mmCIF file of C-alpha atoms in Angstrom:
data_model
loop_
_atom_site.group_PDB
_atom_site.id
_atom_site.type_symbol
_atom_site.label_atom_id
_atom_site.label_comp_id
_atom_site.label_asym_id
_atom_site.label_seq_id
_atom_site.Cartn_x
_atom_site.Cartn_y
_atom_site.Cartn_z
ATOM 1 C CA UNK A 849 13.110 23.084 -13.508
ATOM 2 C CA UNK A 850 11.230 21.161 -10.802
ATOM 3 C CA UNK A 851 9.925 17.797 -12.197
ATOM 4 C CA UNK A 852 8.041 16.428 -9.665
ATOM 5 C CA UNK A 853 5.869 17.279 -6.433
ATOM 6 C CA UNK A 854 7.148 16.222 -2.229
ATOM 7 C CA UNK A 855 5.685 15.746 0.422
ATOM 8 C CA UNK A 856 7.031 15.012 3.532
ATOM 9 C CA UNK A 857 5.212 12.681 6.114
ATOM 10 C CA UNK A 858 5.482 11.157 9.641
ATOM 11 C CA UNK A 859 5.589 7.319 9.073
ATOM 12 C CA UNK A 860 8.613 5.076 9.268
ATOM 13 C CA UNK A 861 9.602 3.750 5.579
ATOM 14 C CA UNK A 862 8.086 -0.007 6.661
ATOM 15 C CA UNK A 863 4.825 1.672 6.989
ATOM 16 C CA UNK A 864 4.632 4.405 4.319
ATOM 17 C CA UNK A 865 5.383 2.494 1.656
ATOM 18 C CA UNK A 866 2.182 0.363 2.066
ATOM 19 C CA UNK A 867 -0.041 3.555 2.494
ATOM 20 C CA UNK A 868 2.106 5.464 -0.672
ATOM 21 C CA UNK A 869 0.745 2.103 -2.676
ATOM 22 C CA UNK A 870 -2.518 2.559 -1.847
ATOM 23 C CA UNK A 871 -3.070 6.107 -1.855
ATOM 24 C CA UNK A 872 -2.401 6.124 -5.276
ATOM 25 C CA UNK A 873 -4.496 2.883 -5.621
ATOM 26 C CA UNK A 874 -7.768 5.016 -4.474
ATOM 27 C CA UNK A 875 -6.528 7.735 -7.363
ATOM 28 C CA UNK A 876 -6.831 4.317 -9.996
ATOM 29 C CA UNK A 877 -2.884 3.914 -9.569
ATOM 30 C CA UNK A 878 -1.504 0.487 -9.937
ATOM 31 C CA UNK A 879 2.069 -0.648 -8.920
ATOM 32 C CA UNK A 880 3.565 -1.954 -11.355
ATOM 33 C CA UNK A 881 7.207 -2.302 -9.782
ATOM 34 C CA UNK A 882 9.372 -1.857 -6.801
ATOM 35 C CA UNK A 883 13.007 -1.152 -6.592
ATOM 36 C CA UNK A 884 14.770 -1.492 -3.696
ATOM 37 C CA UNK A 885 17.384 0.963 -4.398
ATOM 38 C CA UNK A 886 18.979 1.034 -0.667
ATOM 39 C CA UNK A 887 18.937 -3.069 -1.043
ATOM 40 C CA UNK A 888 20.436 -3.063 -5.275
ATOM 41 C CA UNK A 889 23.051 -0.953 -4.382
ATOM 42 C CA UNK A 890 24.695 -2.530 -1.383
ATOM 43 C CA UNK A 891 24.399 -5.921 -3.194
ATOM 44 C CA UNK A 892 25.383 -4.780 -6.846
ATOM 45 C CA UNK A 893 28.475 -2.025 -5.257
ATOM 46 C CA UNK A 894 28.428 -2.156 -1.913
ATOM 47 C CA UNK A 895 26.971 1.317 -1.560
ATOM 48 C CA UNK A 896 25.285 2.169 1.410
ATOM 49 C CA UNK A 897 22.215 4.603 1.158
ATOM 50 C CA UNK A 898 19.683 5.896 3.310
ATOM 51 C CA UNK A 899 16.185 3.755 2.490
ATOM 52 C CA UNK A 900 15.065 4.708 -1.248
ATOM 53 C CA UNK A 901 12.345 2.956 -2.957
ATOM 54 C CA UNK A 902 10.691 3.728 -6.205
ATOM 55 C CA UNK A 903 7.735 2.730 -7.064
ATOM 56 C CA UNK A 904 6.592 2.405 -10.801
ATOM 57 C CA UNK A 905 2.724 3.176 -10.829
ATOM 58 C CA UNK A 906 0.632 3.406 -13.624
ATOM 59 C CA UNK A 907 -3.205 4.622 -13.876
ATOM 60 C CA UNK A 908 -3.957 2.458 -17.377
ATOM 61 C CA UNK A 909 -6.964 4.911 -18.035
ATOM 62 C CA UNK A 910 -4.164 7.649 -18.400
ATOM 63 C CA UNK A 911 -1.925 5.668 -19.624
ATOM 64 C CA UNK A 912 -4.215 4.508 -22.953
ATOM 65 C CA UNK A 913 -4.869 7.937 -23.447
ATOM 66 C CA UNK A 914 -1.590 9.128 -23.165
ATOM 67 C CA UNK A 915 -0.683 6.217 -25.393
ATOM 68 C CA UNK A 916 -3.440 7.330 -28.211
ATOM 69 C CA UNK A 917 -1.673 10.892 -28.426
ATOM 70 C CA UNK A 918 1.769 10.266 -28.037
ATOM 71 C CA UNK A 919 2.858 6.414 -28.582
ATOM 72 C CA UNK A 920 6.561 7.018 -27.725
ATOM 73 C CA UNK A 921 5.199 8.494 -24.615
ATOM 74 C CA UNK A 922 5.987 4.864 -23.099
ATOM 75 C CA UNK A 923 9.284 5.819 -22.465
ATOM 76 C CA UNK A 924 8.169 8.012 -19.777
ATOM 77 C CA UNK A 925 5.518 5.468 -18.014
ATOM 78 C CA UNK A 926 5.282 4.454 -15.696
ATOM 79 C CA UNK A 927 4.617 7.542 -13.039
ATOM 80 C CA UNK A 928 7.756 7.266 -10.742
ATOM 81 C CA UNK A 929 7.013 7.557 -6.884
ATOM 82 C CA UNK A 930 9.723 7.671 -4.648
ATOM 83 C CA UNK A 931 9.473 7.088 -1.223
ATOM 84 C CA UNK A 932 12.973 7.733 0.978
ATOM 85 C CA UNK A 933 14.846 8.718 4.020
ATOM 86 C CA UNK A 934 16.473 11.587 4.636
ATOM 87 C CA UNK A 935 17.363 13.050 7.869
ATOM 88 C CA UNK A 936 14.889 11.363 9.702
ATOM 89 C CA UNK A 937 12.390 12.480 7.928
ATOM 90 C CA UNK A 938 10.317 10.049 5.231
ATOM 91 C CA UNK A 939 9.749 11.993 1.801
ATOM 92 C CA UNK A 940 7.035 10.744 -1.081
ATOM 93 C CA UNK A 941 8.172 12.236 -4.232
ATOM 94 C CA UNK A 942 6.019 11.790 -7.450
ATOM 95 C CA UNK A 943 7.131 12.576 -10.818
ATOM 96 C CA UNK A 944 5.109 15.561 -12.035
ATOM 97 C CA UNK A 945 2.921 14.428 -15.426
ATOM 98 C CA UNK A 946 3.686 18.026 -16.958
ATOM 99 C CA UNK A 947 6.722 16.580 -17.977
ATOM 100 C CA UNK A 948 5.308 14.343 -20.208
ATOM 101 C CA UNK A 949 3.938 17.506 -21.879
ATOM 102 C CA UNK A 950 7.595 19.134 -22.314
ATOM 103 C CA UNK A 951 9.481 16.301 -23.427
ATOM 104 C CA UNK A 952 8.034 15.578 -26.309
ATOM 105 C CA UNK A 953 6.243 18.989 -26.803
ATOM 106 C CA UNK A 954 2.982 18.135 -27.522
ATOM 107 C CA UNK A 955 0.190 20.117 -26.445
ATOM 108 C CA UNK A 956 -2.719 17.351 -26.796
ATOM 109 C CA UNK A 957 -1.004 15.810 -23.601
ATOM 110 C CA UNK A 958 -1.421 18.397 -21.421
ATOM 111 C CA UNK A 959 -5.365 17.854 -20.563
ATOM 112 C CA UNK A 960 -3.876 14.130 -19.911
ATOM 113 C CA UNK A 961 -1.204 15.366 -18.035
ATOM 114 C CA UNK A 962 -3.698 17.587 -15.780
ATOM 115 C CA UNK A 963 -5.593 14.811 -15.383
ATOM 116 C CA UNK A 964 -2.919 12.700 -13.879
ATOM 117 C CA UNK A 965 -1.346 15.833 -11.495
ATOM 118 C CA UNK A 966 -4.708 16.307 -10.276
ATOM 119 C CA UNK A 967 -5.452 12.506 -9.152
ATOM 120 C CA UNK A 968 -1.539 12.198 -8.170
ATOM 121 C CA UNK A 969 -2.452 15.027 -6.084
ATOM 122 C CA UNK A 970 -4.818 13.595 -4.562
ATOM 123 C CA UNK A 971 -3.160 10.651 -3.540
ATOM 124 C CA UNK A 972 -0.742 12.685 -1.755
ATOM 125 C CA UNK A 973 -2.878 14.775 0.137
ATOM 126 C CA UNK A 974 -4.096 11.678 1.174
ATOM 127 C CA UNK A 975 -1.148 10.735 2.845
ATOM 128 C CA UNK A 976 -0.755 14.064 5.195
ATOM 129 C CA UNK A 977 -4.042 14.446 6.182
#
């Protein structure tokens, strides 16, 4: 099962993280975290990785009405965006909302799920074009 939606595009990660961030920001996407991954895992194990960061964004119109149908659906928020190396190339992965349909199988989140894929959609179209 594919869970989320990739792009690819041609920015170094120094840059493309700034323009992931707002992207999504023009779709009504706030950041709500950033984790370092590359960074927390040569400092917590020594682990070296190619650059990974996600991103914890969170649309709060979405999120209220997500909220208002399913109230455990919390443990799912916020969105995910990764942004990462690999093989010279930069990748933007978002988690895909129709998830939060199939987890906890509940139909009255799929128009809110739609809602989100369309505008996270958006945002990455954004970035390629």
């Amino acid at each position: 099962m594919s869970y989320g939606k990739t792009i690819e595009i041609d920015l170094p990660m120094e840059t493309a993280v700034p323009k992931v961030k707002e992207a999504f920001k023009l779709q009504g996407f706030g950041t709500l975290t950033e984790i370092d991954m590359a960074a927390t895992l040569k400092e917590k194990i020594g682990q070296v990785i190619d650059p990974y960061v996600i991103l914890g964004m969170c649309n709060p119109n979405l999120a209220s009405q997500a909220l208002a149908v399913e109230i455990q659906i919390g443990l799912l928020l916020p969105c995910n965006v990764v942004v990462r190396r690999q093989d010279a190339r930069t990748l933007v992965e978002a988690l895909d909302p129709a998830v939060m349909v199939g987890v906890p199988d509940n139909e009255m989140m799929r128009p809110i799920a739609e809602d989100a894929g369309a505008s996270i959609d958006r945002a990455l179209e954004a970035l390629v074009r």
